[in-house]
XYZ file of C-alpha atoms in Angstrom:
194
model
C 0.000 0.000 0.000
C 1.332 3.425 -0.932
C 1.840 6.003 1.789
C -0.178 9.161 1.358
C 2.035 12.179 0.896
C 1.373 15.514 2.548
C 0.850 18.249 -0.038
C 0.559 21.851 1.126
C -0.924 24.436 -1.211
C 0.027 28.057 -0.531
C -2.399 30.479 -2.188
C -1.790 34.230 -2.156
C -5.085 35.162 -3.797
C -6.767 38.165 -2.249
C -10.367 37.991 -3.439
C -13.136 35.448 -2.890
C -13.506 33.757 -5.291
C -9.949 34.000 -6.553
C -8.443 32.857 -9.845
C -5.253 32.224 -7.862
C -7.069 29.805 -5.551
C -8.852 28.241 -8.535
C -5.504 27.499 -10.186
C -4.130 26.167 -6.882
C -7.121 23.834 -6.486
C -6.815 22.543 -10.056
C -3.115 21.849 -9.603
C -3.717 20.021 -6.303
C -6.520 17.933 -7.816
C -4.259 16.973 -10.725
C -1.506 15.852 -8.335
C -4.097 13.831 -6.404
C -5.096 11.982 -9.577
C -1.483 10.786 -9.933
C -0.221 10.301 -6.376
C -2.172 9.639 -3.155
C -1.960 12.912 -1.201
C -3.473 14.620 1.801
C -3.965 18.246 0.816
C -3.811 21.216 3.162
C -4.420 24.725 1.847
C -2.764 27.770 3.394
C -4.631 30.951 2.441
C -2.193 33.810 2.937
C -5.020 36.357 2.856
C -6.114 35.000 6.249
C -2.595 35.331 7.676
C -1.772 38.882 6.533
C -2.020 40.511 9.961
C -0.035 37.772 11.702
C 2.671 37.939 9.023
C 2.963 41.720 9.555
C 3.080 41.278 13.332
C 5.799 38.656 12.941
C 7.936 41.225 11.137
C 7.388 43.877 13.788
C 7.554 41.819 16.977
C 9.444 38.680 15.952
C 6.737 36.273 17.081
C 4.417 34.193 14.950
C 0.774 34.033 15.995
C -1.089 30.755 16.361
C -2.428 30.580 12.785
C 0.905 31.620 11.246
C 2.757 29.045 13.358
C 0.360 26.338 12.133
C 0.972 27.402 8.525
C 4.753 27.445 9.014
C 4.610 23.964 10.582
C 2.448 22.672 7.730
C 4.925 23.918 5.136
C 7.932 22.557 7.036
C 6.252 19.155 7.434
C 5.008 18.838 3.861
C 6.346 16.343 1.355
C 5.771 18.921 -1.374
C 4.267 22.322 -2.085
C 2.181 24.044 -4.688
C 2.658 27.803 -4.467
C 0.460 30.224 -6.403
C 0.557 34.012 -6.431
C -1.200 36.733 -8.357
C 1.115 39.012 -10.317
C 1.444 42.587 -9.037
C 3.853 45.080 -10.632
C 5.479 42.317 -12.722
C 6.329 40.100 -9.733
C 4.846 38.003 -6.951
C 2.665 39.767 -4.403
C 4.187 41.318 -1.295
C 2.039 39.055 0.881
C 3.392 35.979 -0.932
C 7.013 37.070 -0.457
C 6.408 38.075 3.160
C 5.138 34.603 4.041
C 8.273 32.966 2.665
C 10.384 35.576 4.475
C 9.001 34.457 7.859
C 9.657 30.744 7.298
C 12.616 28.996 8.862
C 15.594 29.274 6.494
C 15.723 25.482 6.044
C 11.969 24.848 5.756
C 12.073 24.255 1.991
C 15.507 22.660 1.639
C 15.141 19.639 -0.632
C 11.365 19.998 -0.825
C 9.650 19.640 -4.230
C 7.771 22.819 -5.171
C 5.449 23.510 -8.098
C 5.379 27.240 -8.863
C 2.384 28.956 -10.454
C 0.942 32.425 -10.951
C -2.116 34.209 -12.267
C -2.404 37.547 -13.996
C -4.520 39.758 -16.174
C -2.598 39.103 -19.374
C -0.093 36.674 -20.823
C 2.634 39.307 -20.967
C 3.386 38.697 -17.261
C 4.062 34.967 -17.701
C 7.822 35.400 -17.325
C 7.248 36.178 -13.645
C 7.623 32.429 -13.143
C 11.185 32.494 -14.446
C 12.470 35.891 -13.299
C 10.886 36.027 -9.840
C 9.427 32.745 -8.563
C 12.045 30.266 -9.759
C 14.983 32.314 -8.322
C 13.158 32.772 -5.000
C 12.633 29.043 -4.526
C 16.122 28.203 -5.785
C 17.457 30.545 -3.088
C 15.326 28.682 -0.518
C 16.940 25.443 -1.776
C 13.682 23.879 -2.914
C 13.536 21.354 -5.740
C 11.472 23.238 -8.342
C 9.521 21.149 -10.825
C 10.495 21.914 -14.428
C 7.033 22.942 -15.616
C 5.640 26.109 -14.043
C 2.053 27.181 -14.712
C 0.873 30.681 -15.529
C -2.815 31.410 -16.103
C -3.848 34.716 -17.640
C -7.484 35.778 -17.731
C -7.822 34.532 -21.311
C -6.419 31.067 -20.408
C -9.445 29.999 -18.374
C -11.462 27.682 -20.571
C -8.959 27.956 -23.432
C -6.910 25.161 -24.925
C -3.615 24.374 -23.246
C -4.135 25.258 -19.593
C -5.420 21.819 -18.570
C -2.469 20.140 -20.290
C 0.045 22.437 -18.565
C -1.623 21.730 -15.216
C -1.472 17.969 -15.785
C 2.178 18.056 -16.908
C 3.312 20.138 -13.913
C 1.242 18.050 -11.490
C 2.742 14.858 -12.881
C 6.245 16.218 -12.360
C 5.460 17.156 -8.756
C 3.774 13.800 -8.080
C 6.902 11.987 -9.317
C 9.054 13.948 -6.845
C 6.827 13.557 -3.770
C 8.075 10.066 -2.820
C 11.638 11.417 -2.924
C 10.974 14.413 -0.678
C 13.305 15.189 2.184
C 11.815 13.884 5.387
C 13.017 15.519 8.559
C 13.706 13.512 11.651
C 14.409 15.973 14.394
C 17.477 17.916 13.172
C 18.542 15.395 10.539
C 17.973 16.327 6.909
C 18.827 13.819 4.193
C 19.930 15.766 1.104
C 17.826 15.206 -2.005
C 20.857 14.035 -4.025
C 21.517 11.278 -1.457
C 17.900 10.132 -1.661
C 18.135 9.956 -5.463
C 21.386 8.002 -5.261
C 19.766 5.509 -2.871
C 16.992 4.907 -5.390
C 19.479 4.148 -8.166
C 21.289 1.463 -6.152
């Protein structure tokens, strides 16, 4: 029997309903069709005040602590942000700024974004991918951008399925923490080859 993996979805959408959350949900559902997962969603909109307080007083509130623990304990992440001023939202970046510096080390991450037009799609490569590389995450090759005109159009579903499949393939290889011991991703891959 296959172990269920813990997948945490971080959504930085601000409105209800949100195209950012819609994309996050579609990505999570696609992963679940490929790999057995338990999904937990972290809505950053609900944590905005606690994130700001963490910056000013150095302490995470109860809800923020739960979100930080969920991310640190996940086998993999889906992270989705709306595009503001040609980059990820400030709320999105602030959440990752208040995580432990090692929380994403070796963790598979699928990056995604939403925006009003296709001309912002490079945000995935010039902003999101470098951020998660800096955090030492294992970023899946296919990133997903959904502009307003992509909803219901050809191609989005295929991109979602391809990216989800790549994340699902990495979930069983995710770094699992045991107290302070972290097994590097490269060592886990080498163990699979032998």
